């Protein structure tokens, strides 16, 4: 049996607390104008004391249950894409399952960094395509403030906290819902963006703490260049193999890492500004959260209608990147 998965509900959650560029000027040697010019970011959201990844994920999931008017016990499977789980184990998917009362579901976390949501969406869609499940909850949620060094100006201005989620259900026709994905990894680029400690290679110790090894480290210029190249290549390839061009897209939803990365990819794909979803100015890079948050906002802003062709594209640590092509079915 083969059928596509379609998105039947979207939800997002952003913490209340805002951290703007002026606040960051008080923490590191930076300026509002540098951050705006080089990244497009005006502010980002940060969790309050004690607020967890699973709290944000649960809030996004509850929006989905409301929108779809269904009980949590109808969910078959939960996949949480994240690099900042509440803890290594149990998985945040299990914590979330308990928080929302999804008593019939099983679940797992998936680590694909900034591409985590696309990896999770493609994975969840397989359980629908095979006919195994009817309702799969896909969450992208990250508390980036928990792994950012607020004394490192090269990274602390770029990230924020937030969560988004979608519900997948079966469709009947071929070119409905999620009809193609193209996902990539290249471990050779792992050295450009990583968190060295906390895993089994460098377990937490006084030394790893003293050496700031529990924070994000990156070669921003390399990631910048590779992100543009990777996002443009997968976007072109997935469109071309269905005979589409950028002109056929109703909406391009790129991962939100840097406005200049988005603009460069948009230019190379020959897209008009009205075809592109951008909200990085409000939330910065929420890692696995960016794409589902964008989808939830696009829906709130009535920028999506049934039958629209939508391209999701991401790039992140791993290196990981990819595209998903879908017909919007809501
Ligand atoms: N405020 C002021 N000055 C800064 C800051 C800051 N926050 N950060 C760096 N600078 C300085 C640098 O020290 C450098 O000074 P120098 O010339 O005296 O050495 C100067 O600004 C230029 O630095 P560059 O690194 O060349 O600046 P660039 O234009 O490349 O922007 C940035 C840096 C924003 C990190 C960019 O490279 C980028 O966005 N890279 C992608 C990284 C990313 O998004 N990673 C996250 C996840 S992966 C993904 O999602 C794609």
Short mmCIF file of C-alpha atoms and ligand atoms in Angstrom, two decimals:
data_model
loop_
_atom_site.label_atom_id
_atom_site.label_comp_id
_atom_site.label_asym_id
_atom_site.label_seq_id
_atom_site.Cartn_x
_atom_site.Cartn_y
_atom_site.Cartn_z
CA UNK A 1 0.00 0.00 0.00
CA UNK A 2 1.34 3.44 -0.86
CA UNK A 3 -0.18 6.81 -0.13
CA UNK A 4 1.30 10.20 0.65
CA UNK A 5 1.29 11.91 4.02
CA UNK A 6 -0.26 15.36 4.23
CA UNK A 7 -0.02 18.05 6.88
CA UNK A 8 -3.43 18.41 8.52
CA UNK A 9 -2.58 20.81 11.36
CA UNK A 10 0.26 23.14 12.37
CA UNK A 11 1.21 24.69 15.69
CA UNK A 12 3.95 26.83 17.15
CA UNK A 13 5.14 28.08 20.51
CA UNK A 14 7.58 30.90 21.20
CA UNK A 15 8.59 31.81 24.75
CA UNK A 16 7.34 35.18 26.01
CA UNK A 17 10.73 36.56 26.97
CA UNK A 18 12.39 38.68 24.25
CA UNK A 19 16.11 39.37 23.95
CA UNK A 20 16.80 42.19 21.50
CA UNK A 21 20.06 43.38 19.96
CA UNK A 22 20.41 46.20 22.46
CA UNK A 23 20.24 43.64 25.29
CA UNK A 24 23.10 41.78 23.57
CA UNK A 25 25.12 45.00 23.30
CA UNK A 26 25.21 44.86 27.10
CA UNK A 27 26.56 41.29 27.10
CA UNK A 28 29.19 41.27 24.32
CA UNK A 29 31.02 43.73 22.10
CA UNK A 30 28.49 43.98 19.29
CA UNK A 31 26.00 46.46 17.92
CA UNK A 32 22.40 46.45 16.80
CA UNK A 33 23.49 47.70 13.35
CA UNK A 34 26.11 44.90 12.91
CA UNK A 35 23.58 42.20 13.84
CA UNK A 36 20.84 43.63 11.60
CA UNK A 37 23.15 44.15 8.60
CA UNK A 38 24.97 40.82 8.85
CA UNK A 39 22.09 38.55 9.94
CA UNK A 40 18.71 40.34 9.60
CA UNK A 41 17.88 39.48 13.22
CA UNK A 42 16.15 42.10 15.42
CA UNK A 43 15.29 39.97 18.43
CA UNK A 44 14.95 36.39 19.63
CA UNK A 45 12.87 34.57 22.28
CA UNK A 46 14.43 32.92 25.33
CA UNK A 47 12.86 30.41 27.74
CA UNK A 48 12.08 31.56 31.26
CA UNK A 49 13.74 29.90 34.25
CA UNK A 50 12.63 26.28 34.46
CA UNK A 51 10.86 26.28 31.08
CA UNK A 52 11.98 23.21 29.11
CA UNK A 53 12.17 21.97 25.55
CA UNK A 54 9.30 19.54 26.26
CA UNK A 55 7.19 22.43 27.66
CA UNK A 56 7.56 24.28 24.36
CA UNK A 57 6.96 21.09 22.36
CA UNK A 58 3.83 20.35 24.42
CA UNK A 59 2.48 23.88 23.86
CA UNK A 60 2.97 23.53 20.07
CA UNK A 61 1.40 20.04 20.14
CA UNK A 62 -1.64 21.28 22.10
CA UNK A 63 -2.30 23.90 19.38
CA UNK A 64 -2.41 21.01 16.91
CA UNK A 65 -4.88 19.04 19.02
CA UNK A 66 -7.09 22.15 19.26
CA UNK A 67 -6.89 22.92 15.54
CA UNK A 68 -7.62 19.32 14.54
CA UNK A 69 -10.15 18.94 17.36
CA UNK A 70 -8.79 15.56 18.34
CA UNK A 71 -7.63 13.79 21.46
CA UNK A 72 -3.94 13.14 22.16
CA UNK A 73 -4.77 9.44 22.40
CA UNK A 74 -5.37 9.40 18.63
CA UNK A 75 -1.67 10.01 17.93
CA UNK A 76 0.20 6.87 16.79
CA UNK A 77 3.78 8.16 16.73
CA UNK A 78 5.72 11.21 17.97
CA UNK A 79 9.05 12.28 16.50
CA UNK A 80 10.87 15.18 18.17
CA UNK A 81 13.69 16.76 16.16
CA UNK A 82 16.07 18.54 18.51
CA UNK A 83 19.71 19.12 19.49
CA UNK A 84 18.70 20.34 22.95
CA UNK A 85 16.56 17.59 24.52
CA UNK A 86 15.45 18.04 28.13
CA UNK A 87 18.13 15.43 28.91
CA UNK A 88 19.88 12.64 26.98
CA UNK A 89 17.35 10.09 28.17
CA UNK A 90 14.51 9.54 28.46
CA UNK A 91 13.85 11.06 25.07
CA UNK A 92 11.98 14.35 24.85
CA UNK A 93 9.42 12.44 22.75
CA UNK A 94 8.64 10.28 25.80
CA UNK A 95 8.45 13.30 28.09
CA UNK A 96 6.14 14.99 25.58
CA UNK A 97 4.00 11.87 25.24
CA UNK A 98 3.38 11.97 28.98
CA UNK A 99 2.79 15.76 29.08
CA UNK A 100 0.08 15.75 26.41
CA UNK A 101 -1.36 12.34 27.37
CA UNK A 102 -0.69 10.64 24.02
CA UNK A 103 -1.21 7.29 25.69
CA UNK A 104 -1.29 5.15 22.52
CA UNK A 105 1.78 6.71 20.89
CA UNK A 106 5.38 5.62 20.92
CA UNK A 107 8.10 8.08 20.03
CA UNK A 108 11.72 8.97 19.64
CA UNK A 109 14.06 11.94 19.27
CA UNK A 110 15.90 12.60 16.05
CA UNK A 111 19.10 14.61 15.81
CA UNK A 112 19.52 16.36 12.48
CA UNK A 113 20.41 19.83 13.82
CA UNK A 114 18.97 22.57 11.58
CA UNK A 115 17.73 19.87 9.16
CA UNK A 116 16.19 17.85 11.99
CA UNK A 117 12.63 18.87 11.20
CA UNK A 118 12.94 17.85 7.53
CA UNK A 119 14.57 14.55 8.49
CA UNK A 120 11.72 13.93 10.97
CA UNK A 121 9.03 14.94 8.49
CA UNK A 122 10.39 12.56 5.84
CA UNK A 123 10.74 9.77 8.44
CA UNK A 124 7.23 10.22 9.82
CA UNK A 125 5.78 10.31 6.30
CA UNK A 126 7.12 6.78 5.72
CA UNK A 127 4.93 5.35 8.49
CA UNK A 128 1.92 6.92 6.79
CA UNK A 129 2.96 5.84 3.27
CA UNK A 130 3.21 2.21 4.28
CA UNK A 131 -0.28 2.33 5.76
CA UNK A 132 1.08 1.55 9.22
CA UNK A 133 -0.19 4.71 10.95
CA UNK A 134 -2.95 7.30 10.62
CA UNK A 135 -1.66 10.16 12.78
CA UNK A 136 2.00 11.08 13.28
CA UNK A 137 3.09 14.14 15.28
CA UNK A 138 6.31 15.78 14.09
CA UNK A 139 7.89 18.38 16.37
CA UNK A 140 10.92 20.63 15.87
CA UNK A 141 11.92 22.19 19.18
CA UNK A 142 15.14 23.71 20.48
CA UNK A 143 16.29 25.63 23.53
CA UNK A 144 19.40 27.03 21.85
CA UNK A 145 19.97 29.41 24.78
CA UNK A 146 20.97 26.31 26.81
CA UNK A 147 24.02 25.64 24.59
CA UNK A 148 25.02 29.17 23.58
CA UNK A 149 27.94 31.02 25.10
CA UNK A 150 26.59 34.48 25.85
CA UNK A 151 30.19 35.74 25.97
CA UNK A 152 30.88 34.70 22.35
CA UNK A 153 29.61 37.41 20.01
CA UNK A 154 30.16 35.24 16.93
CA UNK A 155 27.42 32.81 18.00
CA UNK A 156 25.20 34.34 20.70
CA UNK A 157 23.56 36.83 18.36
CA UNK A 158 22.39 34.11 15.95
CA UNK A 159 20.12 31.82 17.93
CA UNK A 160 16.80 31.75 19.79
CA UNK A 161 14.38 29.31 21.45
CA UNK A 162 11.14 28.03 19.94
CA UNK A 163 9.07 25.06 18.82
CA UNK A 164 6.81 24.13 15.93
CA UNK A 165 4.83 21.02 15.11
CA UNK A 166 2.75 19.45 12.36
CA UNK A 167 0.36 16.52 12.22
CA UNK A 168 0.69 14.03 9.37
CA UNK A 169 -2.24 12.01 8.07
CA UNK A 170 -2.78 9.98 4.89
CA UNK A 171 -3.92 11.40 1.57
CA UNK A 172 -5.19 9.29 -1.29
CA UNK A 173 -3.79 10.86 -4.48
CA UNK A 174 -0.20 10.77 -5.77
CA UNK A 175 0.72 14.44 -6.07
CA UNK A 176 -1.04 15.47 -2.87
CA UNK A 177 0.66 16.13 0.43
CA UNK A 178 4.37 15.36 0.78
CA UNK A 179 5.30 13.83 -2.55
CA UNK A 180 9.09 14.03 -2.58
CA UNK A 181 12.09 14.53 -0.35
CA UNK A 182 15.82 14.88 -1.00
CA UNK A 183 17.95 14.64 2.13
CA UNK A 184 21.74 14.81 2.43
CA UNK A 185 24.53 14.39 4.99
CA UNK A 186 28.26 15.00 4.75
CA UNK A 187 30.15 14.14 7.92
CA UNK A 188 33.34 15.70 6.53
CA UNK A 189 31.85 19.08 7.41
CA UNK A 190 31.15 18.16 11.04
CA UNK A 191 34.12 20.23 12.17
CA UNK A 192 32.52 23.46 10.97
CA UNK A 193 29.63 23.43 13.46
CA UNK A 194 29.54 21.34 16.61
CA UNK A 195 29.27 21.09 20.38
CA UNK A 196 32.40 19.24 21.55
CA UNK A 197 31.44 18.09 25.05
CA UNK A 198 28.60 16.43 26.90
CA UNK A 199 28.61 13.25 24.82
CA UNK A 200 30.71 10.11 25.39
CA UNK A 201 33.72 11.58 23.58
CA UNK A 202 34.12 14.37 26.12
CA UNK A 203 31.89 13.61 29.12
CA UNK A 204 31.15 16.59 31.35
CA UNK A 205 34.08 17.46 33.61
CA UNK A 206 35.51 20.55 35.23
CA UNK A 207 37.90 20.78 32.32
CA UNK A 208 35.18 20.65 29.64
CA UNK A 209 33.28 23.36 31.49
CA UNK A 210 36.38 25.54 31.92
CA UNK A 211 37.13 25.20 28.20
CA UNK A 212 33.57 26.20 27.13
CA UNK A 213 33.14 22.86 25.37
CA UNK A 214 29.40 22.62 26.14
CA UNK A 215 28.62 25.47 23.79
CA UNK A 216 28.08 25.76 20.04
CA UNK A 217 31.34 26.23 18.13
CA UNK A 218 31.32 27.16 14.49
CA UNK A 219 33.26 28.42 11.53
CA UNK A 220 30.60 30.92 10.45
CA UNK A 221 32.11 31.80 7.08
CA UNK A 222 32.39 28.16 5.97
CA UNK A 223 28.86 27.33 7.13
CA UNK A 224 27.57 30.44 5.39
CA UNK A 225 29.05 29.49 2.01
CA UNK A 226 28.14 25.81 2.23
CA UNK A 227 24.59 26.63 3.35
CA UNK A 228 23.88 28.72 0.26
CA UNK A 229 25.40 26.12 -2.07
CA UNK A 230 23.65 23.17 -0.43
CA UNK A 231 20.23 24.80 -0.17
CA UNK A 232 20.26 25.96 -3.79
CA UNK A 233 21.43 22.59 -5.13
CA UNK A 234 18.80 20.47 -3.38
CA UNK A 235 16.05 22.98 -4.13
CA UNK A 236 16.87 22.98 -7.84
CA UNK A 237 17.23 19.21 -8.03
CA UNK A 238 13.94 18.39 -6.34
CA UNK A 239 12.04 20.94 -8.46
CA UNK A 240 13.67 19.78 -11.70
CA UNK A 241 12.88 16.12 -11.18
CA UNK A 242 9.17 17.00 -11.20
CA UNK A 243 9.46 19.41 -14.11
CA UNK A 244 8.93 22.48 -11.93
CA UNK A 245 10.84 25.74 -11.69
CA UNK A 246 10.88 28.35 -8.94
CA UNK A 247 7.99 30.09 -10.73
CA UNK A 248 5.67 27.18 -9.83
CA UNK A 249 6.16 27.66 -6.08
CA UNK A 250 3.50 29.33 -3.96
CA UNK A 251 5.86 29.37 -1.00
CA UNK A 252 9.55 28.67 -0.37
CA UNK A 253 10.20 27.99 3.33
CA UNK A 254 13.94 28.09 3.98
CA UNK A 255 15.61 27.34 7.30
CA UNK A 256 16.09 30.68 9.08
CA UNK A 257 19.81 30.95 9.93
CA UNK A 258 20.81 34.26 8.37
CA UNK A 259 18.78 36.65 6.19
CA UNK A 260 21.74 36.90 3.80
CA UNK A 261 21.78 33.10 3.32
CA UNK A 262 18.04 33.22 2.58
CA UNK A 263 18.40 36.16 0.17
CA UNK A 264 21.29 34.56 -1.71
CA UNK A 265 19.36 31.31 -2.18
CA UNK A 266 16.23 33.22 -3.25
CA UNK A 267 18.22 35.15 -5.84
CA UNK A 268 19.82 32.00 -7.27
CA UNK A 269 16.44 30.25 -7.42
CA UNK A 270 14.89 33.30 -9.17
CA UNK A 271 12.11 33.68 -6.63
CA UNK A 272 10.06 36.81 -5.91
CA UNK A 273 9.99 38.10 -2.31
CA UNK A 274 6.28 37.25 -2.01
CA UNK A 275 7.15 33.56 -2.60
CA UNK A 276 9.45 33.41 0.43
CA UNK A 277 8.71 32.91 4.13
CA UNK A 278 10.95 34.99 6.39
CA UNK A 279 10.56 35.50 10.14
CA UNK A 280 14.21 35.40 11.26
CA UNK A 281 13.94 39.07 12.32
CA UNK A 282 11.62 38.01 15.19
CA UNK A 283 13.00 34.69 16.34
CA UNK A 284 16.60 34.24 15.00
CA UNK A 285 17.71 30.64 14.37
CA UNK A 286 15.63 28.22 16.44
CA UNK A 287 17.39 25.22 14.77
CA UNK A 288 14.80 22.40 14.41
CA UNK A 289 12.04 24.92 15.15
CA UNK A 290 12.44 27.31 12.20
CA UNK A 291 10.54 25.50 9.44
CA UNK A 292 7.44 24.37 11.41
CA UNK A 293 7.25 27.83 13.04
CA UNK A 294 7.34 29.35 9.55
CA UNK A 295 4.59 27.00 8.37
CA UNK A 296 2.40 27.90 11.36
CA UNK A 297 2.90 31.62 10.69
CA UNK A 298 2.33 31.28 6.94
CA UNK A 299 -1.01 29.69 7.77
CA UNK A 300 -1.87 32.40 10.32
CA UNK A 301 -1.06 35.03 7.68
CA UNK A 302 -3.25 33.25 5.08
CA UNK A 303 -0.28 32.76 2.80
CA UNK A 304 -1.14 29.11 2.07
CA UNK A 305 -4.17 27.67 0.33
CA UNK A 306 -5.18 24.15 -0.68
CA UNK A 307 -3.20 22.87 -3.66
CA UNK A 308 -0.29 25.30 -3.27
CA UNK A 309 3.16 23.94 -4.16
CA UNK A 310 5.49 24.42 -1.17
CA UNK A 311 9.24 23.83 -0.97
CA UNK A 312 10.93 23.36 2.43
CA UNK A 313 14.74 23.59 2.46
CA UNK A 314 17.28 23.41 5.27
CA UNK A 315 20.99 23.32 6.04
CA UNK A 316 22.78 22.68 9.31
CA UNK A 317 25.32 20.89 11.46
CA UNK A 318 26.44 17.43 10.41
CA UNK A 319 26.59 18.67 7.76
CA UNK A 320 22.94 17.99 7.01
CA UNK A 321 20.73 19.51 4.36
CA UNK A 322 17.72 18.77 2.22
CA UNK A 323 14.43 19.70 0.62
CA UNK A 324 10.86 18.48 0.85
CA UNK A 325 8.28 19.21 -1.84
CA UNK A 326 4.59 19.16 -0.97
CA UNK A 327 1.12 20.23 -2.03
CA UNK A 328 -0.53 22.10 0.82
CA UNK A 329 -3.72 20.32 1.79
CA UNK A 330 -5.27 22.54 4.45
N1 LIG B 1 29.20 41.80 16.46
C1 LIG B 1 30.18 42.55 15.92
N2 LIG B 1 31.19 42.04 15.22
C2 LIG B 1 31.20 40.71 15.02
C3 LIG B 1 30.22 39.87 15.55
C4 LIG B 1 29.20 40.46 16.30
N3 LIG B 1 28.20 39.74 16.85
N4 LIG B 1 30.50 38.60 15.19
C5 LIG B 1 31.62 38.64 14.47
N5 LIG B 1 32.06 39.91 14.35
C6 LIG B 1 33.21 40.42 13.65
C7 LIG B 1 34.26 39.38 13.41
O1 LIG B 1 35.10 39.24 14.55
C8 LIG B 1 35.01 39.93 12.22
O2 LIG B 1 35.92 40.90 12.66
P1 LIG B 1 37.38 40.98 11.99
O3 LIG B 1 37.12 41.27 10.54
O4 LIG B 1 38.00 42.09 12.75
O5 LIG B 1 37.99 39.63 12.21
C9 LIG B 1 33.91 40.65 11.43
O6 LIG B 1 32.81 40.85 12.35
C10 LIG B 1 33.40 39.85 10.24
O7 LIG B 1 33.22 38.51 10.65
P2 LIG B 1 32.72 37.41 9.65
O8 LIG B 1 32.69 36.10 10.36
O9 LIG B 1 33.45 37.49 8.35
O10 LIG B 1 31.25 37.95 9.39
P3 LIG B 1 30.19 37.35 8.43
O11 LIG B 1 29.69 38.39 7.54
O12 LIG B 1 30.62 36.03 7.85
O13 LIG B 1 29.01 37.03 9.45
C11 LIG B 1 28.02 35.18 10.61
C12 LIG B 1 29.22 36.10 10.49
C13 LIG B 1 26.80 36.03 10.89
C14 LIG B 1 28.28 34.18 11.72
C15 LIG B 1 27.85 34.44 9.26
O14 LIG B 1 29.06 33.90 8.84
C16 LIG B 1 26.82 33.37 9.35
O15 LIG B 1 25.66 33.61 9.54
N6 LIG B 1 27.21 32.11 9.12
C17 LIG B 1 26.30 31.02 9.14
C18 LIG B 1 26.37 30.43 10.49
C19 LIG B 1 25.06 29.88 11.00
O16 LIG B 1 24.01 30.39 10.77
N7 LIG B 1 25.17 28.81 11.75
C20 LIG B 1 24.06 28.33 12.48
C21 LIG B 1 23.55 27.02 12.14
S1 LIG B 1 23.88 26.40 10.59
C22 LIG B 1 22.70 26.95 9.71
O17 LIG B 1 21.66 27.01 10.23
C23 LIG B 1 23.00 27.42 8.34
#
